[in-house]
Coordinates of C-alpha atoms and ligand atoms in Angstrom, one line a residue:
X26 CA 119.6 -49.0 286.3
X27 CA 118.2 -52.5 287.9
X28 CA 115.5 -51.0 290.3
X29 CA 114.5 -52.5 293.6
X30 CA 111.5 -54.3 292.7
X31 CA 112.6 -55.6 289.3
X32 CA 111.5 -59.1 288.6
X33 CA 114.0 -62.0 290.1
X34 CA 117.0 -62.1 287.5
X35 CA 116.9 -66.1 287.6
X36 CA 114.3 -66.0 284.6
X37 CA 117.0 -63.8 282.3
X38 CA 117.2 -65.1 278.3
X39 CA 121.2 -65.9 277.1
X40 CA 122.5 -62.3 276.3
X41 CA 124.1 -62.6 272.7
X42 CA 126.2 -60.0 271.0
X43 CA 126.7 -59.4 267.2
X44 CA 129.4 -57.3 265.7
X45 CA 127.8 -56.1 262.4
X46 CA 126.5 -53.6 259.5
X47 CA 123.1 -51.9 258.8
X48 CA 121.6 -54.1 255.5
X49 CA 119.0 -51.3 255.7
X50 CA 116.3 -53.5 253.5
X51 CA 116.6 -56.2 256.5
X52 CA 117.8 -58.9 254.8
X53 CA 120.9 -59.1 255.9
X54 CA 123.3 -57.8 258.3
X55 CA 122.5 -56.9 261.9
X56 CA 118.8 -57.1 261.2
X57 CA 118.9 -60.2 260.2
X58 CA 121.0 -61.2 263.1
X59 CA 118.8 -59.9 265.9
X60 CA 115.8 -61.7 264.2
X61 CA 117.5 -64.3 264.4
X62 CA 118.4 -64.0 268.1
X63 CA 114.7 -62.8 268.9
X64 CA 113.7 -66.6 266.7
X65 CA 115.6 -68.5 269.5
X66 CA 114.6 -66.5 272.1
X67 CA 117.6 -64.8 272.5
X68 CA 118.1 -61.2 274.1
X69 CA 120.4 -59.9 270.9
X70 CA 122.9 -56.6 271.4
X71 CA 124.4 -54.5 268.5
X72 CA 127.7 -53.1 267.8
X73 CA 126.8 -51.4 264.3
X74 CA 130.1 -51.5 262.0
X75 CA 129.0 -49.8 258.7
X76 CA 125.7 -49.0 257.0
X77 CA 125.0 -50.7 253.6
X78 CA 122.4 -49.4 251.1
X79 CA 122.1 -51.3 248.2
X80 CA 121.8 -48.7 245.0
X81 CA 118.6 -49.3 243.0
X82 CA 119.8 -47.3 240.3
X83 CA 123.3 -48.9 240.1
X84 CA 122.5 -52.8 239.9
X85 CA 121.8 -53.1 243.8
X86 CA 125.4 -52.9 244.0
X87 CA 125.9 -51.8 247.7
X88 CA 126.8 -48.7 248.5
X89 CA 128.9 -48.5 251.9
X90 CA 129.2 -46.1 255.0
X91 CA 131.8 -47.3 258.0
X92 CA 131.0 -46.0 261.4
X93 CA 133.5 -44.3 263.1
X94 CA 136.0 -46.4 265.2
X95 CA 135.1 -44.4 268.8
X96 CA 131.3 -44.8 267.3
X97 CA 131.6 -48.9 267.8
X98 CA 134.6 -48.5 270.4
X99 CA 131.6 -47.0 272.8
X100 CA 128.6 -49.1 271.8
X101 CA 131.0 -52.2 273.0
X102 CA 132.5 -50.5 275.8
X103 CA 128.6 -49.6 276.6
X104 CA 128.0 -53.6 275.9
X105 CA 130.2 -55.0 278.1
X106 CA 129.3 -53.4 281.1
X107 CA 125.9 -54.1 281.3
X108 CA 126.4 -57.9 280.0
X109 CA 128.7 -60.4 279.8
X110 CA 127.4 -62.0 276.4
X111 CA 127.0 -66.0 276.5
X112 CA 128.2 -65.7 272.7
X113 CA 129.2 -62.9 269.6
X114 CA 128.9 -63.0 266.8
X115 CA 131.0 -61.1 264.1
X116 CA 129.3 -60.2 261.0
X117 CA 130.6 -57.5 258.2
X118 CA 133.4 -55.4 259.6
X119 CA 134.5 -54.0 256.7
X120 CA 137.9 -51.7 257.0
X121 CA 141.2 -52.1 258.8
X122 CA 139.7 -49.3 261.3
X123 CA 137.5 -50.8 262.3
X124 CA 138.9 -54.3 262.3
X125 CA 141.3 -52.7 265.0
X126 CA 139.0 -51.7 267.2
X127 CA 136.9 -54.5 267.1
X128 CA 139.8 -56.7 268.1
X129 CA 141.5 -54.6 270.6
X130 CA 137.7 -54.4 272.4
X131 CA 137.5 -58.3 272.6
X132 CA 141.2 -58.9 273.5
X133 CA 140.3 -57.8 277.1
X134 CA 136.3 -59.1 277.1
X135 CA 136.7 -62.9 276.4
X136 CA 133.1 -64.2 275.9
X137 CA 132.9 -68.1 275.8
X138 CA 132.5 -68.6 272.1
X139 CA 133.1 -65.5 269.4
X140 CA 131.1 -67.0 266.2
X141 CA 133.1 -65.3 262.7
X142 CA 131.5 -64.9 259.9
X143 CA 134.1 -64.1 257.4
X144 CA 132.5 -61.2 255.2
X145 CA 135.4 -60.6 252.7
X146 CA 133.7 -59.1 249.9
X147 CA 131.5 -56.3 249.8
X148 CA 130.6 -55.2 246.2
X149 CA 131.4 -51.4 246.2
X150 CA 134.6 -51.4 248.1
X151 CA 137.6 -50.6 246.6
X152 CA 139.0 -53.7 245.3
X153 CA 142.7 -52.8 246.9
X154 CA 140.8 -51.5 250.3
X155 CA 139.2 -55.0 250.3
X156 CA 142.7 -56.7 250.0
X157 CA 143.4 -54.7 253.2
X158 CA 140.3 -55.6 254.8
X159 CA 140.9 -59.6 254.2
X160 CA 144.3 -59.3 255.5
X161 CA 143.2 -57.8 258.2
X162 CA 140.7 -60.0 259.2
X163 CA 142.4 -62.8 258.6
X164 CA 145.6 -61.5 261.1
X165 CA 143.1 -60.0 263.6
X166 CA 140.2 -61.5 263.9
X167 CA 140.5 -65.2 262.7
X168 CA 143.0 -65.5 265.9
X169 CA 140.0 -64.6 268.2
X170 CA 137.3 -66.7 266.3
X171 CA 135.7 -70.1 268.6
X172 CA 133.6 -70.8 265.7
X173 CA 134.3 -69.8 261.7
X174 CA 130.9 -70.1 259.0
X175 CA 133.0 -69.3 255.9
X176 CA 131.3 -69.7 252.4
X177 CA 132.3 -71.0 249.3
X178 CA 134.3 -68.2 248.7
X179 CA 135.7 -67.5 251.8
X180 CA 136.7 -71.3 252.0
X181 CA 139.2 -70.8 249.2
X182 CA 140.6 -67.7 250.5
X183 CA 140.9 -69.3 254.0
X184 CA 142.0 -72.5 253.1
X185 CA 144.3 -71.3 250.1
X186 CA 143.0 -73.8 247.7
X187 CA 142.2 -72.5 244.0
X188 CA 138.9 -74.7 243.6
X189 CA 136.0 -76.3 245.9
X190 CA 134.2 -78.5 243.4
X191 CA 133.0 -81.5 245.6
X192 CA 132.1 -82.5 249.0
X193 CA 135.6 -83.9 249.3
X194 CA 137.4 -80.7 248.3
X195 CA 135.2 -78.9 251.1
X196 CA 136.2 -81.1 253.6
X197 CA 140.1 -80.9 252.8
X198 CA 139.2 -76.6 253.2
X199 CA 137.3 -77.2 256.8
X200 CA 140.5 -79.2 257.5
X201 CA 142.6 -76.3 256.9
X202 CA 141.3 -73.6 257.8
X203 CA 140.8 -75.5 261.4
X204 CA 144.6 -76.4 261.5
X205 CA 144.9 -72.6 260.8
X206 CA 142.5 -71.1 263.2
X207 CA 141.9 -73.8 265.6
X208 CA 138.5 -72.5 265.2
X209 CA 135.4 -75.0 265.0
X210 CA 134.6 -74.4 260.9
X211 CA 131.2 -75.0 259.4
X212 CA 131.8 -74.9 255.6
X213 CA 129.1 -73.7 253.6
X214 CA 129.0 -75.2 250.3
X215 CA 125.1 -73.4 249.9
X216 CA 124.1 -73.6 246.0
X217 CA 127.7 -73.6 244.6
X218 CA 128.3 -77.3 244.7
X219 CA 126.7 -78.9 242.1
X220 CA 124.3 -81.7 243.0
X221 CA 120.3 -81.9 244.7
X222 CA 121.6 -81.1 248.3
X223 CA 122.7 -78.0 250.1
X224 CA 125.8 -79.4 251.8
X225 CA 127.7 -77.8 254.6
X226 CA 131.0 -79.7 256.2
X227 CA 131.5 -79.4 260.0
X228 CA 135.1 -80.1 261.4
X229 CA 136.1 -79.3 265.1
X230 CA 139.7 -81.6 265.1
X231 CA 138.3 -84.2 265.9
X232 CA 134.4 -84.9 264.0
X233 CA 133.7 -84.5 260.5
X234 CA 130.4 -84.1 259.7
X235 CA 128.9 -83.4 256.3
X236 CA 125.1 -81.4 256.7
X237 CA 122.5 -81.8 254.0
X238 CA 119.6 -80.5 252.8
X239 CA 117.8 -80.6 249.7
X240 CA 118.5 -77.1 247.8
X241 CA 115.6 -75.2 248.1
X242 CA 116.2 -73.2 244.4
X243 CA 119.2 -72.5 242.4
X244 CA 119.4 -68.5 244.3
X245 CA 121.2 -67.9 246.7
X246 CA 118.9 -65.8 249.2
X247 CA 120.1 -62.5 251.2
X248 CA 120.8 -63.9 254.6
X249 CA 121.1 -67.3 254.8
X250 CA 125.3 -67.0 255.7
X251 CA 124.0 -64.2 258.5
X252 CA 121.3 -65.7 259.7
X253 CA 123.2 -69.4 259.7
X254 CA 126.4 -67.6 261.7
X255 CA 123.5 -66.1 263.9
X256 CA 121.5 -69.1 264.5
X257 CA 125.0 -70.9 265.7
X258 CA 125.2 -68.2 267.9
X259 CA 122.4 -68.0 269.4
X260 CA 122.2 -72.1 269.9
X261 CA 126.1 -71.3 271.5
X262 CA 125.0 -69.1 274.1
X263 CA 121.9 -71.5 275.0
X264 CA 124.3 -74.1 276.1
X265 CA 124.2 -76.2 272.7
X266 CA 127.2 -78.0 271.7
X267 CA 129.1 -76.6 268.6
X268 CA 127.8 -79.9 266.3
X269 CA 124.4 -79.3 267.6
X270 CA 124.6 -75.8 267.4
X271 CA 125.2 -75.9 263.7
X272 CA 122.8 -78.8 263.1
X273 CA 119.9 -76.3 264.8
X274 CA 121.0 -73.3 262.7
X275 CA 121.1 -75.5 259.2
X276 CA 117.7 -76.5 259.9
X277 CA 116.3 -73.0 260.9
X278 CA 118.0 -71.6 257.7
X279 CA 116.7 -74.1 256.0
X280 CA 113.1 -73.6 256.8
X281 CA 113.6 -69.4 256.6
X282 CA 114.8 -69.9 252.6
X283 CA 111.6 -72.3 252.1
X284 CA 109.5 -69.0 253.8
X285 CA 111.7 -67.0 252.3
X286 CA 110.2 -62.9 251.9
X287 CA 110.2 -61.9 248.1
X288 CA 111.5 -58.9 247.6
X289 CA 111.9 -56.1 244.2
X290 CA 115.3 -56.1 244.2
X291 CA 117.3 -59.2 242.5
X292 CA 117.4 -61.7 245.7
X293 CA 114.9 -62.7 248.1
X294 CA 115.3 -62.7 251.9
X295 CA 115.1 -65.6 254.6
X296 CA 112.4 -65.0 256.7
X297 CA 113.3 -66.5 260.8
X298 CA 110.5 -68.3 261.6
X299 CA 110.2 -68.8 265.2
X300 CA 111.8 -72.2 266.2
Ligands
PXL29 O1 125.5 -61.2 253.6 C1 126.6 -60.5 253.9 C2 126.3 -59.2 254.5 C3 126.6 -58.9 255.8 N1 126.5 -57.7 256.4 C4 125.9 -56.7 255.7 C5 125.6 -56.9 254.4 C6 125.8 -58.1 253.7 C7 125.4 -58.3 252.4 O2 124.7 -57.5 251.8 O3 125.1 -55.8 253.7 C8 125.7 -55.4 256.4

């Protein structure tokens, strides 16, 4: 409860929000999404959708625990009245349960920009529970997104195209999966495309923009695509334009893979450096 002689409220961070699941090891996930908020000095809420623990024993293959639907129907419900979140973010929701609750809760609390990152595959799921879980998603969810971060994969699924071989083809997929969503895309073409550079494609309708980096390694590291969608986020609720926004988060993702956090298991971890 605010109290009396609390400190003036005219000195309060941008609230941001992220819809997500437990990567326990803090890689990915939610953890990597409040770090990520905390980075860009950011006051970062939860709304835990599922708990993954990757299996040691098993090829780090993940193993995968949904949280009940009233479970995240009362942490948003608890959200939204203390804040109005500047920005959220929607990370790994990961059944049709919970896709339906997470939509009917934002139907009725519109926050300026809702940032998708379009988690379609989690290794462990039933492959016809996935097929669900896309289709779901894309119905849903896509129709509420301001702002979509797919990858490589997701690109094709979104866009329907069969192949994304070259800067070009990623392009024509931002293209369509903006005439589809009206949604601001960010493409990430990461380590797929072949070539030095690390190339992501921003299309809003009206500017193209292609973002490069040098590739920093031929791995893809656990978090980049969270803590990219996060970073995006962050910069949204901050005021940032969406260009700028994603310009920001490119550069603090690249930077976290070059300070990336080696880990045992088969994949290393970005590491948010404070920006
Ligand atoms: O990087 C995608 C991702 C998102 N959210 C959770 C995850 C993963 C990948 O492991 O576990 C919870």
């Amino acid at each position: 409860m605010a109290q009396t002689n609390s400190s003036p409220a005219t000195d309060s961070p941008p609230v941001a929000l992220t819809i997500a699941g437990s990567e326990a090891t803090g890689g990915a996930g939610a953890q990597a999404d409040l770090k990520t908020f905390q980075a860009l000095d950011v006051f970062g809420m939860v709304a835990l959708t599922c708990i993954v623990s990757f299996d040691p024993k098993a090829d780090w293959g993940h193993r995968f625990v949904p949280v009940e639907p009233q479970v995240i129907a009362d942490q948003l419900e608890a959200e939204f009245a203390a804040y109005s979140p500047a920005a959220i973010k929607i990370g790994m929701l990961g059944t049709p349960a919970t896709i339906d609750t997470v939509a009917a809760a934002l139907q009725g609390k519109p926050s300026p920009h809702v940032v998708l990152d379009p988690v379609l595959i989690c290794k462990g799921q039933e492959p016809g529970a996935a097929l669900d879980t896309d289709n779901a998603l894309k119905a849903q969810v896509l129709p509420l997104a301001t702002f979509v971060t797919p990858n490589h994969f997701e690109s094709m699924a979104l866009s329907g195209m069969d192949a994304i071989e070259t800067v070009d083809d990623l392009i024509a997929a931002a293209k369509a999966i903006h005439e589809k969503s009206g949604a601001v895309v960010l493409a990430k073409g990461g380590v797929r495309l072949e070539g030095p550079d690390a190339v992501d494609v921003f299309y809003d309708g009206e500017t193209l923009e292609v973002l490069s980096a040098p590739k920093v390694g031929e791995h893809a590291v656990s978090g980049a695509g969270c803590t990219l969608a996060a970073a995006v986020t962050a910069e949204l609720a901050k005021g940032a334009s969406p260009l700028e926004a994603a310009q920001r988060a490119k550069e603090l993702v690249t930077a976290g893979i070059q300070a990336r956090v080696a880990s045992n298991a088969p994949f290393d971890a970005v590491r948010q450096l404070n920006a």
